[in-house]
XYZ file of N, CA, C and O in Angstrom:
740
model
N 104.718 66.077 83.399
C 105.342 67.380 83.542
C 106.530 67.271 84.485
O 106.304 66.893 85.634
N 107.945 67.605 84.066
C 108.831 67.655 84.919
C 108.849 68.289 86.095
O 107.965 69.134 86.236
N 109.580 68.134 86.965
C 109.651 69.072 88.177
C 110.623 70.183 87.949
O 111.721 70.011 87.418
N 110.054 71.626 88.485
C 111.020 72.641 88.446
C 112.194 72.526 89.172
O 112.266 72.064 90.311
N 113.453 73.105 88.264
C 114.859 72.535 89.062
C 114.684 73.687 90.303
O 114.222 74.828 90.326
N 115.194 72.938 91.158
C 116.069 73.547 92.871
C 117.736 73.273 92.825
O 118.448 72.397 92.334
N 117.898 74.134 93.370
C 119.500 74.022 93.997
C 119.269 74.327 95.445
O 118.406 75.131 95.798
N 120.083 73.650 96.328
C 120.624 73.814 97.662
C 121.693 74.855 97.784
O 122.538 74.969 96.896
N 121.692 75.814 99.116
C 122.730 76.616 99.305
C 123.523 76.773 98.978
O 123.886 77.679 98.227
N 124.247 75.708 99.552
C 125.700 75.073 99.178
C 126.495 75.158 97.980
O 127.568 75.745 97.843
N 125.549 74.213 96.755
C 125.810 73.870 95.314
C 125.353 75.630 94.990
O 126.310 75.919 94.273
N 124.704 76.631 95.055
C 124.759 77.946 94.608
C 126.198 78.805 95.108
O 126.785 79.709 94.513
N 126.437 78.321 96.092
C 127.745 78.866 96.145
C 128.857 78.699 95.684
O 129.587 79.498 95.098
N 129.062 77.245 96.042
C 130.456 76.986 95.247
C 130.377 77.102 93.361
O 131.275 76.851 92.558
N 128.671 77.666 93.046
C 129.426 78.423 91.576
C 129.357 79.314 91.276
O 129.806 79.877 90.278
N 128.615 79.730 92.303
C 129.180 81.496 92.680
C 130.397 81.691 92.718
O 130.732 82.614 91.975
N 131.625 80.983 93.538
C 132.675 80.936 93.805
C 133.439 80.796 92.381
O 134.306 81.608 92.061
N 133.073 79.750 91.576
C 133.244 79.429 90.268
C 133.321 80.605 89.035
O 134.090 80.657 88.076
N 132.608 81.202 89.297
C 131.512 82.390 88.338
C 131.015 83.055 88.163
O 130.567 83.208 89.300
N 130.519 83.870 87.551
C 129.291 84.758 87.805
C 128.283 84.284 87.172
O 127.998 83.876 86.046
N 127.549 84.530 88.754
C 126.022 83.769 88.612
C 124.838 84.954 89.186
O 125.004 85.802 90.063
N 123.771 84.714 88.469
C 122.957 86.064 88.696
C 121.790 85.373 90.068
O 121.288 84.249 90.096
N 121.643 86.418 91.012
C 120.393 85.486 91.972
C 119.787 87.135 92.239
O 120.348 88.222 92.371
N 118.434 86.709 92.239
C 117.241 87.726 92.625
C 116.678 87.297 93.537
O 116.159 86.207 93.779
N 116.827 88.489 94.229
C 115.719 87.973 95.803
C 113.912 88.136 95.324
O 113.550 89.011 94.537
N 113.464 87.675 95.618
C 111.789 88.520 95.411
C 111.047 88.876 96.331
O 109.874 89.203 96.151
N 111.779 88.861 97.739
C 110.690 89.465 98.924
C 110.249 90.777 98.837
O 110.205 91.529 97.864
N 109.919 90.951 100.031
C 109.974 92.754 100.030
C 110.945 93.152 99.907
O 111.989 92.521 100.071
N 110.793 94.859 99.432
C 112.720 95.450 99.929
C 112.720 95.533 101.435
O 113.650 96.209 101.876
N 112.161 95.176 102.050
C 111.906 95.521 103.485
C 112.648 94.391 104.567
O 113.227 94.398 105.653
N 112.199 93.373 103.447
C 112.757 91.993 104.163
C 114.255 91.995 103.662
O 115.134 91.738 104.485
N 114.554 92.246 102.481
C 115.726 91.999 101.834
C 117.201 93.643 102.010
O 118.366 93.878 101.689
N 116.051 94.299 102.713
C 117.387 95.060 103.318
C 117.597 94.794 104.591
O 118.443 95.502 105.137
N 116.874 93.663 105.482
C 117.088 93.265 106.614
C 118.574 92.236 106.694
O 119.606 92.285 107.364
N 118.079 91.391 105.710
C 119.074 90.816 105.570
C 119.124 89.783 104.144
O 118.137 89.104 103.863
N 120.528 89.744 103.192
C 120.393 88.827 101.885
C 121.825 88.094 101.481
O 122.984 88.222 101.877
N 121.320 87.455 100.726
C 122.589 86.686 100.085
C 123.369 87.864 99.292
O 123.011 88.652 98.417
N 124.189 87.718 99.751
C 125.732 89.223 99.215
C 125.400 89.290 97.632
O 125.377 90.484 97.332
N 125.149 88.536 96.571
C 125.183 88.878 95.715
C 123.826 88.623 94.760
O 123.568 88.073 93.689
N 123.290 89.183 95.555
C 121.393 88.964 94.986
C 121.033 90.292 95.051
O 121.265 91.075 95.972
N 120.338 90.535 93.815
C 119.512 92.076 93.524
C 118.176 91.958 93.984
O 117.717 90.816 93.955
N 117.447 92.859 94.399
C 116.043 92.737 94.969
C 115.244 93.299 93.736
O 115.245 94.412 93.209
N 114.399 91.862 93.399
C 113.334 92.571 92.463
C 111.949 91.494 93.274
O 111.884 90.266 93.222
N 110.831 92.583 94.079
C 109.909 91.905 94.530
C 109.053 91.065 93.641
O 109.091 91.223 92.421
N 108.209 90.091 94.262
C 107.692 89.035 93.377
C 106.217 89.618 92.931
O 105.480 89.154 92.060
N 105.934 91.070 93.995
C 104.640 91.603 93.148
C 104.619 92.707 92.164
O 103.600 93.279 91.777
N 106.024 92.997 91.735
C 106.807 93.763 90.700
C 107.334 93.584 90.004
O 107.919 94.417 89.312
N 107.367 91.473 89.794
C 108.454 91.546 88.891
C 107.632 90.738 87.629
O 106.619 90.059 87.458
N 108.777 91.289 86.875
C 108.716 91.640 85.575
C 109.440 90.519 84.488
O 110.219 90.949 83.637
N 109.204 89.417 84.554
C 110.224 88.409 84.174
C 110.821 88.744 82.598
O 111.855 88.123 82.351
N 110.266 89.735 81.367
C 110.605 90.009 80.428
C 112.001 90.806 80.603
O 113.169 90.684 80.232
N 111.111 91.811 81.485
C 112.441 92.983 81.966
C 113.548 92.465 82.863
O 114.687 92.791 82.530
N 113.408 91.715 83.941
C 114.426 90.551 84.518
C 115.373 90.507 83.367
O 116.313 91.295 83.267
N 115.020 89.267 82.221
C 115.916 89.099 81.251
C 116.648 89.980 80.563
O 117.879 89.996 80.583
N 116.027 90.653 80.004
C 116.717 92.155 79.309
C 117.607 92.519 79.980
O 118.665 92.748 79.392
N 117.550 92.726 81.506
C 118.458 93.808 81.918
C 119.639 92.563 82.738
O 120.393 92.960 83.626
N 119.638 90.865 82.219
C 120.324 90.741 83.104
C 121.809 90.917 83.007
O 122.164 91.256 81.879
N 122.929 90.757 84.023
C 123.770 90.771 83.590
C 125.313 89.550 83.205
O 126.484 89.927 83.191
N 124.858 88.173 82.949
C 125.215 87.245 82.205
C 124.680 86.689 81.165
O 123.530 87.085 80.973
N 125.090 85.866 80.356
C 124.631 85.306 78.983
C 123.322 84.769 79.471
O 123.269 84.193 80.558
N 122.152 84.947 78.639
C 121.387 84.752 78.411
C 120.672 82.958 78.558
O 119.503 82.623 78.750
N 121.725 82.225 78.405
C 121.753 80.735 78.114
C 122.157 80.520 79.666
O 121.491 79.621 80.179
N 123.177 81.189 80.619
C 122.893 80.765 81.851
C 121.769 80.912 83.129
O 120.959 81.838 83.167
N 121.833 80.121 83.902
C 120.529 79.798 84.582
C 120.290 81.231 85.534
O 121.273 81.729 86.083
N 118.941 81.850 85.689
C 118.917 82.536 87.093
C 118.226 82.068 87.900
O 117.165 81.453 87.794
N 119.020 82.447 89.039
C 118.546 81.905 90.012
C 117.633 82.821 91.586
O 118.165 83.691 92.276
N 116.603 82.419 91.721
C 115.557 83.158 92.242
C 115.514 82.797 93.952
O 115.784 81.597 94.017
N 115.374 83.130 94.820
C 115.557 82.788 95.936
C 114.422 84.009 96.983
O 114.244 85.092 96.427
N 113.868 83.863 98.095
C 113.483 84.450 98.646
C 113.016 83.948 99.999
O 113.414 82.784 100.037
N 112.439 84.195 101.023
C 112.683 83.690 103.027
C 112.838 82.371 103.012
O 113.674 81.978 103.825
N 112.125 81.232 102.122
C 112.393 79.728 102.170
C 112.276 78.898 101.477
O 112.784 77.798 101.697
N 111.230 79.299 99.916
C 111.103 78.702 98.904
C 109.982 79.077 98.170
O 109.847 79.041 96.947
N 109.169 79.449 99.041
C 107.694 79.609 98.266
C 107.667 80.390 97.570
O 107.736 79.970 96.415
N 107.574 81.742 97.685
C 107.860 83.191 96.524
C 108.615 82.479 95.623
O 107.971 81.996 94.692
N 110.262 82.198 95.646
C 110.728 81.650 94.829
C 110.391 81.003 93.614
O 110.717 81.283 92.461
N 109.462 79.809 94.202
C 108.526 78.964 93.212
C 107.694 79.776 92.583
O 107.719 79.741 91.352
N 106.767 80.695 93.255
C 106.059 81.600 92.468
C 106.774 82.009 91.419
O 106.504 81.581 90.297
N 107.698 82.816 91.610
C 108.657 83.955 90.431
C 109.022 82.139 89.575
O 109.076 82.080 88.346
N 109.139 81.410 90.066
C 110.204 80.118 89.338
C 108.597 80.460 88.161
O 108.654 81.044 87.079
N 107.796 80.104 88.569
C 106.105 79.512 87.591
C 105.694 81.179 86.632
O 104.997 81.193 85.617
N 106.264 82.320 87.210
C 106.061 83.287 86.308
C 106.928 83.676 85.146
O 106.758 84.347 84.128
N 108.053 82.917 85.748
C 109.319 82.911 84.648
C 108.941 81.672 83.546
O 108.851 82.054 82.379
N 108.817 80.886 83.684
C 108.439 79.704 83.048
C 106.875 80.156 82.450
O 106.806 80.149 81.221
N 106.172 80.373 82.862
C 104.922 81.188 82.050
C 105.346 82.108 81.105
O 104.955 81.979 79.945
N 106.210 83.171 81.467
C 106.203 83.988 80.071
C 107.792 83.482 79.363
O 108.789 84.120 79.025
N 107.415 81.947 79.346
C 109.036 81.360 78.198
C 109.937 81.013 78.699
O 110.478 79.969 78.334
N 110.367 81.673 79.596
C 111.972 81.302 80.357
C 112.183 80.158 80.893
O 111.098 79.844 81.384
N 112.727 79.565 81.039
C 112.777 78.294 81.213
C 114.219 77.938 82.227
O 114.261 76.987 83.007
N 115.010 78.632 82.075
C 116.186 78.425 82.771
C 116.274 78.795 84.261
O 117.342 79.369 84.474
N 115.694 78.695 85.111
C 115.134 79.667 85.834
C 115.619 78.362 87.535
O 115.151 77.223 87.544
N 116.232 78.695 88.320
C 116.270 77.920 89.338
C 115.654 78.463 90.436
O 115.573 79.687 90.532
N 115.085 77.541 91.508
C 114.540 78.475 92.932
C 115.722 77.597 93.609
O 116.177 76.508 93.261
N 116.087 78.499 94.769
C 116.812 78.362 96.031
C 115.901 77.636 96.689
O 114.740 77.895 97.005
N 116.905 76.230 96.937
C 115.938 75.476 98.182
C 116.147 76.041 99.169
O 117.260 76.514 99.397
N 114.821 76.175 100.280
C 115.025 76.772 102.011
C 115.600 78.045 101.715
O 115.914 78.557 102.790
N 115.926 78.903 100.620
C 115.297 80.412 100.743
C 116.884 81.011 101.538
O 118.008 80.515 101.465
N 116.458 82.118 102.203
C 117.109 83.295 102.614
C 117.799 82.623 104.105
O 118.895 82.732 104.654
N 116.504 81.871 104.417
C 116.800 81.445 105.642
C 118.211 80.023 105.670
O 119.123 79.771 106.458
N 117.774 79.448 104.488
C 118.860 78.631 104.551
C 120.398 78.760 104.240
O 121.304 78.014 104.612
N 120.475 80.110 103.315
C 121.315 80.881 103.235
C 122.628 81.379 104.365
O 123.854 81.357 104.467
N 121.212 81.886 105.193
C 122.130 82.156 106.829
C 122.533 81.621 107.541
O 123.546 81.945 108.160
N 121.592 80.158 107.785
C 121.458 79.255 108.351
C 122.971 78.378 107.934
O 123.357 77.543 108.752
N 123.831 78.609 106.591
C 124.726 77.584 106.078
C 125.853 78.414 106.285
O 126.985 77.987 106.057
N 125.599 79.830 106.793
C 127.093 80.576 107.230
C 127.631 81.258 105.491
O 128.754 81.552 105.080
N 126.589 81.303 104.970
C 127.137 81.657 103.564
C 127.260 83.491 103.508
O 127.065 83.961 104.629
N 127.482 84.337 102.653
C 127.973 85.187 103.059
C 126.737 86.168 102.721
O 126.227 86.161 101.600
N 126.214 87.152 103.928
C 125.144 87.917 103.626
C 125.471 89.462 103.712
O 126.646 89.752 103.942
N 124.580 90.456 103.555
C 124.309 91.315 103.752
C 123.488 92.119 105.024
O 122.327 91.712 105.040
N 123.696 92.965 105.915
C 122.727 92.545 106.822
C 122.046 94.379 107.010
O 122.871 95.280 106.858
N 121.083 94.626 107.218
C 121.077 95.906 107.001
C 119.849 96.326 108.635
O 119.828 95.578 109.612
N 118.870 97.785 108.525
C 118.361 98.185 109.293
C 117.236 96.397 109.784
O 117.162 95.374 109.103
N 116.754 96.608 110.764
C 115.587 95.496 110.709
C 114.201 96.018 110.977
O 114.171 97.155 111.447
N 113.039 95.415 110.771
C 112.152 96.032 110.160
C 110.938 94.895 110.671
O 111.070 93.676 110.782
N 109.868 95.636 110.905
C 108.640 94.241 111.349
C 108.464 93.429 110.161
O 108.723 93.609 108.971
N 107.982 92.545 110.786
C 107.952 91.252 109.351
C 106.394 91.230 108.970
O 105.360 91.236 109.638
N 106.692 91.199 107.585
C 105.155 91.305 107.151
C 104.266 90.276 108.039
O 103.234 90.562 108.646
N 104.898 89.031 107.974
C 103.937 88.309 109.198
C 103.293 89.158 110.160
O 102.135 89.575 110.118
N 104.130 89.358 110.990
C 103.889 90.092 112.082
C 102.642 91.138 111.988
O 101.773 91.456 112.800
N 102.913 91.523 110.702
C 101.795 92.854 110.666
C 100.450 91.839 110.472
O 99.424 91.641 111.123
N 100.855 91.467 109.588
C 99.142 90.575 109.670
C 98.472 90.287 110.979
O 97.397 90.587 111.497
N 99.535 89.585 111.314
C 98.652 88.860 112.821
C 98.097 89.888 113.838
O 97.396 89.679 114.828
N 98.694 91.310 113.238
C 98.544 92.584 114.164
C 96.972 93.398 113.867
O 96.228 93.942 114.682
N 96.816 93.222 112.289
C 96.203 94.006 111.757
C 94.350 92.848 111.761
O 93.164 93.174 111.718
N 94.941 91.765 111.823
C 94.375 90.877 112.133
C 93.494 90.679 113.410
O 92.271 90.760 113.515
N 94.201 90.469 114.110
C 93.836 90.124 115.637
C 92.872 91.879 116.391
O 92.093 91.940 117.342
N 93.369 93.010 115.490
C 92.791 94.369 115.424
C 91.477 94.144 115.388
O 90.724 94.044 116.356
N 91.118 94.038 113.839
C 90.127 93.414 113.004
C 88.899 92.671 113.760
O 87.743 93.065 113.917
N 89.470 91.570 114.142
C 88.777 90.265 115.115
C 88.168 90.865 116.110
O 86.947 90.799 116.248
N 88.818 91.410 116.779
C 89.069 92.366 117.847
C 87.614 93.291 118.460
O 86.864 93.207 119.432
N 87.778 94.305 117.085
C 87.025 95.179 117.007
C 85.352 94.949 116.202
O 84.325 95.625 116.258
N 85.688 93.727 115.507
C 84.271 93.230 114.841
C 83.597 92.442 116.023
O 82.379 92.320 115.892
N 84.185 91.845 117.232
C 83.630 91.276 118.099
C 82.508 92.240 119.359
O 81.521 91.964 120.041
N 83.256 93.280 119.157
C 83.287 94.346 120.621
C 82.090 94.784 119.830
O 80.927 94.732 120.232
N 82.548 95.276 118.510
C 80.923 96.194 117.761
C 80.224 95.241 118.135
O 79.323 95.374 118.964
N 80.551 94.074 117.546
C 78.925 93.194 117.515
C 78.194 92.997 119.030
O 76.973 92.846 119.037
N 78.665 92.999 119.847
C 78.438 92.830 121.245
C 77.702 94.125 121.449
O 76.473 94.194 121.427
N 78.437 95.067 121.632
C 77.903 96.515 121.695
C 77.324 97.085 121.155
O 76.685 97.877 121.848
N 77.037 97.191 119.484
C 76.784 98.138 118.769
C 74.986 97.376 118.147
O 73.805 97.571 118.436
N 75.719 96.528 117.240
C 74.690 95.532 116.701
C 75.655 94.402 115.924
O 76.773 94.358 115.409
N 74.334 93.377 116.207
C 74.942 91.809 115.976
C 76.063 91.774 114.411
O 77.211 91.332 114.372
N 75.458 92.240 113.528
C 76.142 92.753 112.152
C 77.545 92.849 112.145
O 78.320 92.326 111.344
N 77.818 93.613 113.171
C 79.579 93.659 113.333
C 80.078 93.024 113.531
O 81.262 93.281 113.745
N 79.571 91.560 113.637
C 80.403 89.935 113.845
C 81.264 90.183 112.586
O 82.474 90.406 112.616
N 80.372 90.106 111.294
C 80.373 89.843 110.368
C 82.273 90.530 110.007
O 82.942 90.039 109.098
N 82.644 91.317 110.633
C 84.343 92.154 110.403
C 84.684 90.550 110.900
O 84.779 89.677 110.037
N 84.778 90.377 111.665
C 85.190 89.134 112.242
C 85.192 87.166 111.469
O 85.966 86.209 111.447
N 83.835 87.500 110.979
C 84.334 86.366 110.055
C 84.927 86.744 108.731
O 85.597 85.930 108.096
N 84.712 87.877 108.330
C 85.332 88.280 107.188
C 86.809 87.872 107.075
O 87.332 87.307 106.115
N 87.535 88.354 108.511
C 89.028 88.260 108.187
C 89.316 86.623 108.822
O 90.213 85.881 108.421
N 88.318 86.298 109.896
C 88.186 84.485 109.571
C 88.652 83.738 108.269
O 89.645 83.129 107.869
N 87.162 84.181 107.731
C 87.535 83.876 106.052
C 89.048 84.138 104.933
O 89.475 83.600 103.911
N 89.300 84.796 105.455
C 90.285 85.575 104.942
C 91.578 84.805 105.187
O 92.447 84.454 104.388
N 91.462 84.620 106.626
C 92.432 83.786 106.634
C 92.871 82.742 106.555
O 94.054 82.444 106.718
N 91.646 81.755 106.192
C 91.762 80.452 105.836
C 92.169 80.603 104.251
O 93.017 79.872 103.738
N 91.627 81.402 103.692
C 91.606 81.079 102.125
C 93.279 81.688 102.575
O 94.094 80.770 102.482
N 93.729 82.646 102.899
C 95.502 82.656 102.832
C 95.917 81.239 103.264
O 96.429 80.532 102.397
N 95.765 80.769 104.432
C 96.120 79.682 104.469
C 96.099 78.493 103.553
O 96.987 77.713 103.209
N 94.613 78.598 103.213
C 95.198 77.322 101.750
C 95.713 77.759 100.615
O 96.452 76.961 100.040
N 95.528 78.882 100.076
C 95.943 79.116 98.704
C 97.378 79.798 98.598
O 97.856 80.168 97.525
N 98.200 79.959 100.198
C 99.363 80.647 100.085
C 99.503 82.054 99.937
O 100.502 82.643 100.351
N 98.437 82.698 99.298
C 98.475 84.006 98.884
C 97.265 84.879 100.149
O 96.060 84.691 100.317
N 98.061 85.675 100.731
C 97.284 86.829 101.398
C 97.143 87.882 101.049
O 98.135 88.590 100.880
N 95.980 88.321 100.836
C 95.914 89.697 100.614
C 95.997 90.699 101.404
O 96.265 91.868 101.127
N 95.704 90.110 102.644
C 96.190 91.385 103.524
C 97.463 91.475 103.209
O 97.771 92.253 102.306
N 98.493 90.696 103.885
C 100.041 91.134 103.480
C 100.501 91.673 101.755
O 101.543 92.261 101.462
N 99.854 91.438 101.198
C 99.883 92.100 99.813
C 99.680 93.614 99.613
O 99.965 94.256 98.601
N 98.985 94.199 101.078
C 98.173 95.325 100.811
C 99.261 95.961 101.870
O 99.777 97.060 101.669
N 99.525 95.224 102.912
C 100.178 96.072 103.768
C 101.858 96.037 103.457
O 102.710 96.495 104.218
N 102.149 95.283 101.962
C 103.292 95.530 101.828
C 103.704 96.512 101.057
O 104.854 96.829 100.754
N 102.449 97.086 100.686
C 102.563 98.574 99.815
C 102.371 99.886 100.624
O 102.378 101.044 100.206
N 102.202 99.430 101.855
C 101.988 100.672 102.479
C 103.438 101.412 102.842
O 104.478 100.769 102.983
N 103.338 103.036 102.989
C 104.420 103.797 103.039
C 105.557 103.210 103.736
O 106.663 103.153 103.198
N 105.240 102.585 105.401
C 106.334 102.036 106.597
C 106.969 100.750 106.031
O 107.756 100.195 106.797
N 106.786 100.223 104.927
C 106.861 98.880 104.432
C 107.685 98.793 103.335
O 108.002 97.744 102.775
N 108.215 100.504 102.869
C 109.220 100.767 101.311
C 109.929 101.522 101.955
O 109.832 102.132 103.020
N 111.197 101.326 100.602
C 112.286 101.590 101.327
C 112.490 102.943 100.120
O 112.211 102.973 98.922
N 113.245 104.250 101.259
C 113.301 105.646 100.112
C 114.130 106.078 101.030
O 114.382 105.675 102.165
N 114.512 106.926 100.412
C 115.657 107.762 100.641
C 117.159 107.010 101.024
O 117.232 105.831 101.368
N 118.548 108.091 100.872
C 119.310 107.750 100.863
C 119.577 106.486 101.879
O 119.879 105.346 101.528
N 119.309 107.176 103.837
C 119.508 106.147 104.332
C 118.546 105.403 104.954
O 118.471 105.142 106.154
N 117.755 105.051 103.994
C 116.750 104.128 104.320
C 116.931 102.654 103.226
O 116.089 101.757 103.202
N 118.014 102.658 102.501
C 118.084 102.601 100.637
C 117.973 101.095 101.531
O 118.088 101.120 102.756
N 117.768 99.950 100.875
C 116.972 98.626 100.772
C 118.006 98.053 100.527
O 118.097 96.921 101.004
N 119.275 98.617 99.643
C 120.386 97.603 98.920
C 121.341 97.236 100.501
O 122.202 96.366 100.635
N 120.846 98.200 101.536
C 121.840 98.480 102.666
C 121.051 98.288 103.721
O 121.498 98.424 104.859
């Protein structure tokens, strides 16, 4: 099985510079109105839609899109959902959003906003927190909050995918509405 193509910063720009070239962010809108590559549309990676992607894009069909999001990983995801339902042309941004900024290339920079990280380790360490104190205080049982999000967080850790941050990226403080709150800004 081949390896999925990557491009580096750099080589996305100078054919950007060249062309028009289509790039989708897939983070949150939360992350991606913080800050993005100037000419990337935000379609999140737990919304997107790789049929509808195509349909609505706006170059020939036969050229590549290119997917990018904080450093590579999402990327690859959306790269393996595009390639699952057919598409095949499909590039991820090596090193992401961050490498983007990091190369002086030209961004967007908008309100800033807690980072889903952040909330985890918040909502987390809560969690831990409070399953320890019950169990101490209340009855032994209330450990059990405590290894739960233990558990929880190892399986994010190996499998990449968290569900907490999945859950808390749908929450109200975490989307972007109204005029000046708008995500593109």
């Amino acid at each position: 099985m081949a390896e999925n193509p990557v491009i580096d910063v750099q080589a996305l720009f100078k054919r950007e510079e060249k062309g028009e070239v289509e790039i989708i962010d897939v983070r949150t809108p939360l992350e991606f109105r913080e800050v993005h590559a100037a000419k990337a549309q935000n379609v999140p990676l737990d919304a997107l839609d790789p049929s509808s992607v195509m349909k609505g894009r706006n170059v020939s069909a036969d050229d590549p899109l290119y997917v990018i999001c904080k450093s590579g990983a999402r990327g690859a995801k959306a790269q393996q959902k595009f390639i699952a339902a057919g598409f095949t042309n499909v590039v991820n941004v090596e090193g992401g959003t961050e490498a983007w900024v990091n190369a002086g290339l030209p961004v967007v920079r908008g309100k800033k906003g807690m980072s889903l990280e952040r909330q985890v380790r918040i909502v987390a360490g809560f969690l831990v927190l409070v399953g320890s104190l019950l169990g101490l205080l209340v009855h032994p049982y209330f450990v059990g909050i405590s290894a739960f999000v233990g558990a929880g967080l190892m399986f994010a850790g190996i499998t990449d995918t968290c569900g907490m941050g999945m859950m808390l990226a749908r929450m109200p403080w975490n989307q972007c509405q109204g005029q000046d709150q708008s995500c593109s800004t």
